[in-house]
PDB file of C-alpha atoms and ligand atoms in Angstrom:
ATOM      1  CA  UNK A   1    -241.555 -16.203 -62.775  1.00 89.00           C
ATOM      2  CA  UNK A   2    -244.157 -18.998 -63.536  1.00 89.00           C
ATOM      3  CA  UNK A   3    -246.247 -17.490 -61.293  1.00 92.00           C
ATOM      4  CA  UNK A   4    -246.438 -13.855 -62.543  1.00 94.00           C
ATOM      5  CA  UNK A   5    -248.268 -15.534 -65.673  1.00 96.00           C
ATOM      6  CA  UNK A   6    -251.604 -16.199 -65.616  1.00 95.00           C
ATOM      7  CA  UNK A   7    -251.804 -17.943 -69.176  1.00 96.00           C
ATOM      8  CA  UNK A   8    -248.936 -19.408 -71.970  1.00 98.00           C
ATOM      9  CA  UNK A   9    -250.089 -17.965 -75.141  1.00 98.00           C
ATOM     10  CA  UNK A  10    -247.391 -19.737 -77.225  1.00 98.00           C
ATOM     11  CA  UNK A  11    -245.165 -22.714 -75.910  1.00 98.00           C
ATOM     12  CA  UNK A  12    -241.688 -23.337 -76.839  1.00 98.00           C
ATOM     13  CA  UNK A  13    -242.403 -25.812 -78.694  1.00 98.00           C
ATOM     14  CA  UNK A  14    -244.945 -24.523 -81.025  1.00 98.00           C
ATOM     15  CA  UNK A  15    -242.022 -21.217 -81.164  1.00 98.00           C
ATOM     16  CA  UNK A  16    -239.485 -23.704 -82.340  1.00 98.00           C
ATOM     17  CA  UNK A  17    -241.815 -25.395 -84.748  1.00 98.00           C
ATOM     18  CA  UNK A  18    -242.569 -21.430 -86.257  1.00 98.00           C
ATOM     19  CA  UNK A  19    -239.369 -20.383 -86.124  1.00 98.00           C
ATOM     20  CA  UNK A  20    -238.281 -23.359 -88.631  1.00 98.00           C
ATOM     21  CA  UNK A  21    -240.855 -22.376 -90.732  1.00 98.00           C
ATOM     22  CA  UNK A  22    -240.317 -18.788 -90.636  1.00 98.00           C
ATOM     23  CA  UNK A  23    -236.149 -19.667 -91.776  1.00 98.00           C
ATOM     24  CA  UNK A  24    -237.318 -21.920 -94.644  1.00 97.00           C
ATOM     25  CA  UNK A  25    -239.739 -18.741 -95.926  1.00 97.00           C
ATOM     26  CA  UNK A  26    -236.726 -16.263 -95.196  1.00 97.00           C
ATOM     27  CA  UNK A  27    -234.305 -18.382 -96.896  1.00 95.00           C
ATOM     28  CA  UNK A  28    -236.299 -19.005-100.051  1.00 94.00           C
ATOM     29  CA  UNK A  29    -236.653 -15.296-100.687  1.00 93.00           C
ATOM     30  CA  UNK A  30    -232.665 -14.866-100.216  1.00 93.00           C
ATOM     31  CA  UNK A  31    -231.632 -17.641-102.595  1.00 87.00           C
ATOM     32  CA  UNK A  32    -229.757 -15.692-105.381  1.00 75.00           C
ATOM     33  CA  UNK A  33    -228.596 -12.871-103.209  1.00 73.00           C
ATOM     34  CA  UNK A  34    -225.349 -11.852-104.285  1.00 78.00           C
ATOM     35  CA  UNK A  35    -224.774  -9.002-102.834  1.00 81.00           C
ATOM     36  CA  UNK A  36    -224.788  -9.783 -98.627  1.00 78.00           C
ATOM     37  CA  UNK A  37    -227.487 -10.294 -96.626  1.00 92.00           C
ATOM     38  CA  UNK A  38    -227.395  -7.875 -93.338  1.00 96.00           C
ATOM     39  CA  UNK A  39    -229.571  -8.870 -90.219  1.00 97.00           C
ATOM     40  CA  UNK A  40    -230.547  -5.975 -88.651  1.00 97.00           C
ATOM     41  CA  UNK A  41    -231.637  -6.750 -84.860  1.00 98.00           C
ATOM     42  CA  UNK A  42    -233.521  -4.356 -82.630  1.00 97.00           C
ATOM     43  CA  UNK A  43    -232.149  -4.441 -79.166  1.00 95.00           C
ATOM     44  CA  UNK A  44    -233.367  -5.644 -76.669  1.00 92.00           C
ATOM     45  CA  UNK A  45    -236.460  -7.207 -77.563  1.00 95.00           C
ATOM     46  CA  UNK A  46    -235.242  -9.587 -80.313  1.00 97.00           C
ATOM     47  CA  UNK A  47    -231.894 -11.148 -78.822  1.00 97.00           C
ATOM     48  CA  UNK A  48    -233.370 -14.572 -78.557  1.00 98.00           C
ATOM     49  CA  UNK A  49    -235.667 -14.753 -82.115  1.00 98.00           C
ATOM     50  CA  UNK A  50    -232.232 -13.354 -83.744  1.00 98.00           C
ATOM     51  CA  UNK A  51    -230.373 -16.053 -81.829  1.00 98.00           C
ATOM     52  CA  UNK A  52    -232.600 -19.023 -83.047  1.00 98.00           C
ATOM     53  CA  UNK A  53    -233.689 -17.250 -86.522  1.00 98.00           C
ATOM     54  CA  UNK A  54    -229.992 -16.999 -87.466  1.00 97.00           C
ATOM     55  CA  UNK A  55    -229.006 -20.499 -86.959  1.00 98.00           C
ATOM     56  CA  UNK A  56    -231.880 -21.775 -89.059  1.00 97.00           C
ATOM     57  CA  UNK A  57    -230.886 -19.854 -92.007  1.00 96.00           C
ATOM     58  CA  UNK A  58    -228.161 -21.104 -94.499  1.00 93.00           C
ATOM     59  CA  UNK A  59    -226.726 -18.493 -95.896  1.00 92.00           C
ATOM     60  CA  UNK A  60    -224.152 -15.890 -95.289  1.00 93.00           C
ATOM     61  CA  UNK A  61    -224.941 -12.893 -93.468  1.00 95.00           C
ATOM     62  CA  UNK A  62    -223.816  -9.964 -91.266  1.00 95.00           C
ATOM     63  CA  UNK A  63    -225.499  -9.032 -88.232  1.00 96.00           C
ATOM     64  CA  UNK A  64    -225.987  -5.715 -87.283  1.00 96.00           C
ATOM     65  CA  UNK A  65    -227.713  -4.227 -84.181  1.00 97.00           C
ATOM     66  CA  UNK A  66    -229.709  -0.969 -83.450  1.00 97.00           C
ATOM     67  CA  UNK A  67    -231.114   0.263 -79.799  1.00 95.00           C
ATOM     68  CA  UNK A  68    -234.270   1.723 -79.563  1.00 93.00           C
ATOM     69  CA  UNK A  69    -236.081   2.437 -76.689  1.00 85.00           C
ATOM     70  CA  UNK A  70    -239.800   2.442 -76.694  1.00 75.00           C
ATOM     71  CA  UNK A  71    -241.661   1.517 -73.131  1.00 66.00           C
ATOM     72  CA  UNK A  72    -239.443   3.920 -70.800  1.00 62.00           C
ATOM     73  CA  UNK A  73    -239.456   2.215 -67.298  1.00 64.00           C
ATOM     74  CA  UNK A  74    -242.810   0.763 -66.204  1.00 67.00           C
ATOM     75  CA  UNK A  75    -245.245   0.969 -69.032  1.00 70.00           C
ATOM     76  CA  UNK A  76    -246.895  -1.168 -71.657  1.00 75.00           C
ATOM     77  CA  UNK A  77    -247.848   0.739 -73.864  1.00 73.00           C
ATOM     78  CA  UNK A  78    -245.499   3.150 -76.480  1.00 68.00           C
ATOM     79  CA  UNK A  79    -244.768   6.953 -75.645  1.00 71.00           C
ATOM     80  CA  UNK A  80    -242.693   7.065 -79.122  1.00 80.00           C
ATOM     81  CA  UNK A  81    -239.640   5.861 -79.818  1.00 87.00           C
ATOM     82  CA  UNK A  82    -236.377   6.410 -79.871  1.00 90.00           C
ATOM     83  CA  UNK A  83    -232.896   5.444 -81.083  1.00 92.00           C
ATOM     84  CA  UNK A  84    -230.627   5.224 -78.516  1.00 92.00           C
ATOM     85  CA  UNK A  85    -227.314   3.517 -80.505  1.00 90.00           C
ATOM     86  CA  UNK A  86    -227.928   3.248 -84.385  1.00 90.00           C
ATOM     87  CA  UNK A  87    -226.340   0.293 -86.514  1.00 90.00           C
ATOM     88  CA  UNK A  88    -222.198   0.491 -87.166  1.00 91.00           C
ATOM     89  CA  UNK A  89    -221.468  -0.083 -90.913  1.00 87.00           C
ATOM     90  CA  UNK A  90    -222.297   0.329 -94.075  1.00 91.00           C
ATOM     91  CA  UNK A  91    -225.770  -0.962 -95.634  1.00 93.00           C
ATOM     92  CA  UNK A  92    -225.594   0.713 -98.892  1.00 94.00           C
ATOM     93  CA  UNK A  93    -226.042  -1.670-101.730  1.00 93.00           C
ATOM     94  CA  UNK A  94    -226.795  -4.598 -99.274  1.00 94.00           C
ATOM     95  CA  UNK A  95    -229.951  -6.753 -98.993  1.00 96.00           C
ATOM     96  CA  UNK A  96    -231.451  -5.722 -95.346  1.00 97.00           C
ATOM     97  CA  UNK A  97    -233.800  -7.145 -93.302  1.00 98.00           C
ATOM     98  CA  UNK A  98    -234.826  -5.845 -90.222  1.00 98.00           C
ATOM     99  CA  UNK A  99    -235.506  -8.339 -87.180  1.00 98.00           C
ATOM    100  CA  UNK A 100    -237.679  -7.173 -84.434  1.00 98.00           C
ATOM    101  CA  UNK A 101    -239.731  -9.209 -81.398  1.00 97.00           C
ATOM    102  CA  UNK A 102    -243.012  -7.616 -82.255  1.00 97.00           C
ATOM    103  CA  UNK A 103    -245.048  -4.911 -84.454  1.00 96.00           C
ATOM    104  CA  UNK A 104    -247.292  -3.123 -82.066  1.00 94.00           C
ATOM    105  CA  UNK A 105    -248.205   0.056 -82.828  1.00 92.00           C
ATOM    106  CA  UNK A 106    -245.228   0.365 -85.355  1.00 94.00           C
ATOM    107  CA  UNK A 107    -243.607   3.520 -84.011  1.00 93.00           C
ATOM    108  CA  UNK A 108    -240.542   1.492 -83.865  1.00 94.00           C
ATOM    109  CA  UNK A 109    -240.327  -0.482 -87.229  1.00 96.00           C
ATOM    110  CA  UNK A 110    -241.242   2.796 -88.800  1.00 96.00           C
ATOM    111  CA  UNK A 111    -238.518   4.854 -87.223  1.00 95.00           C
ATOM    112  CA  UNK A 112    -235.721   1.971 -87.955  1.00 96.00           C
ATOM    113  CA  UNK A 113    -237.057   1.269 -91.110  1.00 97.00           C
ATOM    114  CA  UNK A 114    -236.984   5.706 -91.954  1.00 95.00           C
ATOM    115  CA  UNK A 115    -233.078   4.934 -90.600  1.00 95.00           C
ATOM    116  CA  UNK A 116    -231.994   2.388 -92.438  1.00 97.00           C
ATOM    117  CA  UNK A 117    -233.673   3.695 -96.226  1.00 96.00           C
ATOM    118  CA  UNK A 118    -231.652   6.742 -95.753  1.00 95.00           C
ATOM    119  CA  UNK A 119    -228.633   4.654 -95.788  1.00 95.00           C
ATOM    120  CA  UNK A 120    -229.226   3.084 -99.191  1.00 96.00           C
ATOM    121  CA  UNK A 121    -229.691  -0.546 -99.168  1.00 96.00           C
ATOM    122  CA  UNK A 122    -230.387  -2.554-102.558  1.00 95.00           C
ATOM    123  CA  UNK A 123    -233.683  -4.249-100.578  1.00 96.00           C
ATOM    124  CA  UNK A 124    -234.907  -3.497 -97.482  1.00 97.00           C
ATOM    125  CA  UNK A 125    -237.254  -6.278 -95.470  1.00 97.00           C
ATOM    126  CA  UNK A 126    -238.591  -6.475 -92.399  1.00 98.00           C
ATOM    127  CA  UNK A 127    -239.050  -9.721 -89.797  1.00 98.00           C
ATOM    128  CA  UNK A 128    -241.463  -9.788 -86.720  1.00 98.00           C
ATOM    129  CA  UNK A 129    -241.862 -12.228 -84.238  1.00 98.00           C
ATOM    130  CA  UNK A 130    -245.148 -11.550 -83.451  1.00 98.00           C
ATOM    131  CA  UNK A 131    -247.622  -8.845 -84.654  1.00 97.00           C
ATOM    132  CA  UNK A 132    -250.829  -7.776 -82.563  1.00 96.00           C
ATOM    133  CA  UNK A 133    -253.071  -6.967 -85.677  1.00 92.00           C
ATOM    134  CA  UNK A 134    -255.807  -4.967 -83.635  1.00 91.00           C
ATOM    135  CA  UNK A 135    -253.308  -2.422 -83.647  1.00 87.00           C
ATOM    136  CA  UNK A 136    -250.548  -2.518 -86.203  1.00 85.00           C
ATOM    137  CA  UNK A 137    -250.663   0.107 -88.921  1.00 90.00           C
ATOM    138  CA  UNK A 138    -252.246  -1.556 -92.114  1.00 88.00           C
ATOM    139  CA  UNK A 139    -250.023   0.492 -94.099  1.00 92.00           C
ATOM    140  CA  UNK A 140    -246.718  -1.074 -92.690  1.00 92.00           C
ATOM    141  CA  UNK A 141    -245.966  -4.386 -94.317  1.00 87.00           C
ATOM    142  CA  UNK A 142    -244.142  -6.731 -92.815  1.00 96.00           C
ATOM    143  CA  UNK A 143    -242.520  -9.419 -94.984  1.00 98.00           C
ATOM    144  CA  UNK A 144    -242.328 -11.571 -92.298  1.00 98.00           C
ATOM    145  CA  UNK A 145    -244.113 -13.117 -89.387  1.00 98.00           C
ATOM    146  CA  UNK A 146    -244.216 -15.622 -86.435  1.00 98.00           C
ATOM    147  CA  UNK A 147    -247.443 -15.598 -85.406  1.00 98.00           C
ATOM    148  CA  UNK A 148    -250.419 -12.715 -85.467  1.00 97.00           C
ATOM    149  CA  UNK A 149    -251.702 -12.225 -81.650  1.00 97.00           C
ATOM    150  CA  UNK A 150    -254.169 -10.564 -79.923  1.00 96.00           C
ATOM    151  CA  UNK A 151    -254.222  -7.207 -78.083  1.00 94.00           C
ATOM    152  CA  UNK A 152    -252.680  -8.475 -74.748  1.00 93.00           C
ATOM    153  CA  UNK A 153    -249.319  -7.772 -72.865  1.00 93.00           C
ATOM    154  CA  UNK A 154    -246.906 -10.423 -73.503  1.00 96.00           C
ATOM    155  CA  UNK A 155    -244.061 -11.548 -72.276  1.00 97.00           C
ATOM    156  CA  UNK A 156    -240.881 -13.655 -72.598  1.00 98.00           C
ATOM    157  CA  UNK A 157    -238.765 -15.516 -75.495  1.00 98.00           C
ATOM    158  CA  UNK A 158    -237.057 -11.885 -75.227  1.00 98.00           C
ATOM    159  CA  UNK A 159    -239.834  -9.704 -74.644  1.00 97.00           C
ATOM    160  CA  UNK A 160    -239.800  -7.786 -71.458  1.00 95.00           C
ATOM    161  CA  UNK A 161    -241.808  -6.073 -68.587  1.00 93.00           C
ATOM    162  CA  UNK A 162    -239.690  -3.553 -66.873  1.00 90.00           C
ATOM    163  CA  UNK A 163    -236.756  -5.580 -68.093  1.00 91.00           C
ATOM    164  CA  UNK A 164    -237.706  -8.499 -66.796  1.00 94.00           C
ATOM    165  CA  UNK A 165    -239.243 -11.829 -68.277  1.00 97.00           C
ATOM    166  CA  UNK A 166    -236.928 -11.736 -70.937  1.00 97.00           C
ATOM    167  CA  UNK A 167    -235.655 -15.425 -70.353  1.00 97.00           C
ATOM    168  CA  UNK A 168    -239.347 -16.543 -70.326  1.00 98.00           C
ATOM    169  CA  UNK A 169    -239.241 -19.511 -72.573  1.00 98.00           C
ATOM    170  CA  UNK A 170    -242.914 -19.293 -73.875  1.00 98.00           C
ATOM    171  CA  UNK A 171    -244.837 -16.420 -74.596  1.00 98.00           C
ATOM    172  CA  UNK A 172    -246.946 -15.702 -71.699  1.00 98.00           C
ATOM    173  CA  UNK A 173    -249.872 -13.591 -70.792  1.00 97.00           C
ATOM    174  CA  UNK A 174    -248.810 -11.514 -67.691  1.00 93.00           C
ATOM    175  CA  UNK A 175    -251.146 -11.228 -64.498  1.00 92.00           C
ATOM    176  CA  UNK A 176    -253.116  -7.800 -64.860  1.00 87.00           C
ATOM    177  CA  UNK A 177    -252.238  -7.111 -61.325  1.00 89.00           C
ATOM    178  CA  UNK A 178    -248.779  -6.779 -61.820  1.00 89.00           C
ATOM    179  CA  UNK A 179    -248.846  -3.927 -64.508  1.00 80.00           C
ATOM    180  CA  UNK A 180    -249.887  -0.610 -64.980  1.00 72.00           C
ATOM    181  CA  UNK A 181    -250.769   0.676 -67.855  1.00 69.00           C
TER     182      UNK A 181
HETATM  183  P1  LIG B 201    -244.432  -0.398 -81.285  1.00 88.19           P
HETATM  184  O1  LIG B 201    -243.409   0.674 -81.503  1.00 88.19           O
HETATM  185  O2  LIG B 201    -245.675   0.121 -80.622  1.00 88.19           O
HETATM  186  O3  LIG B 201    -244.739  -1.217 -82.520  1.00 88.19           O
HETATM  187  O4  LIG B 201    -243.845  -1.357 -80.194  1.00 88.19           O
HETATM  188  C1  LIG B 201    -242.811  -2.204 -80.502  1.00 88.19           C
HETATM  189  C2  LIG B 201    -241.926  -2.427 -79.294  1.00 88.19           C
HETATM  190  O5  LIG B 201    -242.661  -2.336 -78.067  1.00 88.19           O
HETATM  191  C3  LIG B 201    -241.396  -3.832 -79.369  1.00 88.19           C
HETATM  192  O6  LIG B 201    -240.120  -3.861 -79.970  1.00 88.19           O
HETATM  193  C4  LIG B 201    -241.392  -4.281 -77.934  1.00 88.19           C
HETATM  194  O7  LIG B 201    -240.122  -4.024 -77.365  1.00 88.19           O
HETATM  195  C5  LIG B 201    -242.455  -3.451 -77.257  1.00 88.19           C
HETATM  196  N1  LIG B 201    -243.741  -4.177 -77.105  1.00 88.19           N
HETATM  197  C6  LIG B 201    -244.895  -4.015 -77.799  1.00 88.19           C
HETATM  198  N2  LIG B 201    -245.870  -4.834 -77.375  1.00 88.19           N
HETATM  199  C7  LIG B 201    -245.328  -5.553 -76.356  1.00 88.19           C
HETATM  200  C8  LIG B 201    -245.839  -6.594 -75.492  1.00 88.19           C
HETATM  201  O8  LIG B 201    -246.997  -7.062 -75.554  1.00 88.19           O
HETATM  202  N3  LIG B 201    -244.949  -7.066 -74.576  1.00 88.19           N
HETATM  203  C9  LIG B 201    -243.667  -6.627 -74.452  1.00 88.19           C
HETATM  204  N4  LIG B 201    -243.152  -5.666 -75.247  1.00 88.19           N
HETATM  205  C10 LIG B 201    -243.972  -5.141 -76.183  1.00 88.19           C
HETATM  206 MG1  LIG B 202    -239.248  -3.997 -75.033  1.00 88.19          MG
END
């Protein structure tokens, strides 16, 4: 796996640092929530940011989880995308915030996000890992975020290449050579 990367982009340790960071933020905007706080994840991508988000923040929560497919089989970049299991249970009247691994072009946040309003939350906030701001819609605001990178493939701490990489524990740059675009 080490060698299918040709650069680490992030470490672990500078993720762990962030991800501390990022909870403290989170959790200071949730302090006199009364009503629930529901985690919404989007699978697959965010497993591992949801795993060590979650156990940073204090407070009580739900998870929820939503499938969306956006990078069908070998491809890096978006044809659209697609729910492919929405979230079980009620939001309505619950504080929401979305967590996904990162805001590309935003087809995906956009389409969860279009999901979840129509299911009548009381707030409704939205959590990315990392953001590539070269091509992120300026329009969608994100509440949260890890880290802004640039316009490169990335892999690891859950993101994926054909499925693979996932377990990656920094975020690396993948060798051009082994993708297509
Ligand atoms: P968007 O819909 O274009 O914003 O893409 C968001 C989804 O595409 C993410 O949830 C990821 O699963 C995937 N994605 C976007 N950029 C990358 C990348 O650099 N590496 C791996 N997956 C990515
Ligand atoms: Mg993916």
């Amino acid at each position: 796996m080490e060698d299918d990367v040709c650069r680490v982009l992030i470490s672990r340790e500078q993720i762990a640092r962030r991800v501390r960071e990022l909870a403290a933020e989170i959790a200071g905007h949730y302090t006199d929530s009364h009503r629930g706080l529901t985690i919404v994840a989007i699978l697959s991508g965010s497993v591992i940011f949801l795993a060590d988000l979650i156990r940073h923040l204090p407070m009580k929560m739900k998870i929820g989880l939503i499938t969306v497919s956006s990078y069908p089989g070998q491809a890096t970049k978006s044809r659209g995308a697609q729910i492919l299991e929405s979230l079980r249970g009620e939001v309505r009247g619950q504080d929401v915030m979305v967590v996904d691994d990162i805001l590309d072009t935003g087809t995906t946040l956009r389409l969860v996000l279009d999901e979840l309003r129509a299911r009548q939350p009381a707030s409704l906030r939205t959590c990315v890992f990392l953001r590539k701001p070269a091509k992120a819609p300026p329009d969608l605001q994100v509440d949260f975020i890890g880290f802004d990178i640039e316009d490169v493939f990335v892999i690891g701490y859950g993101l994926d290449y054909n499925d693979h990489y996932r377990n990656y524990p920094h975020i690396g740059v993948l060798r051009a050579e082994l993708y297509r675009d």
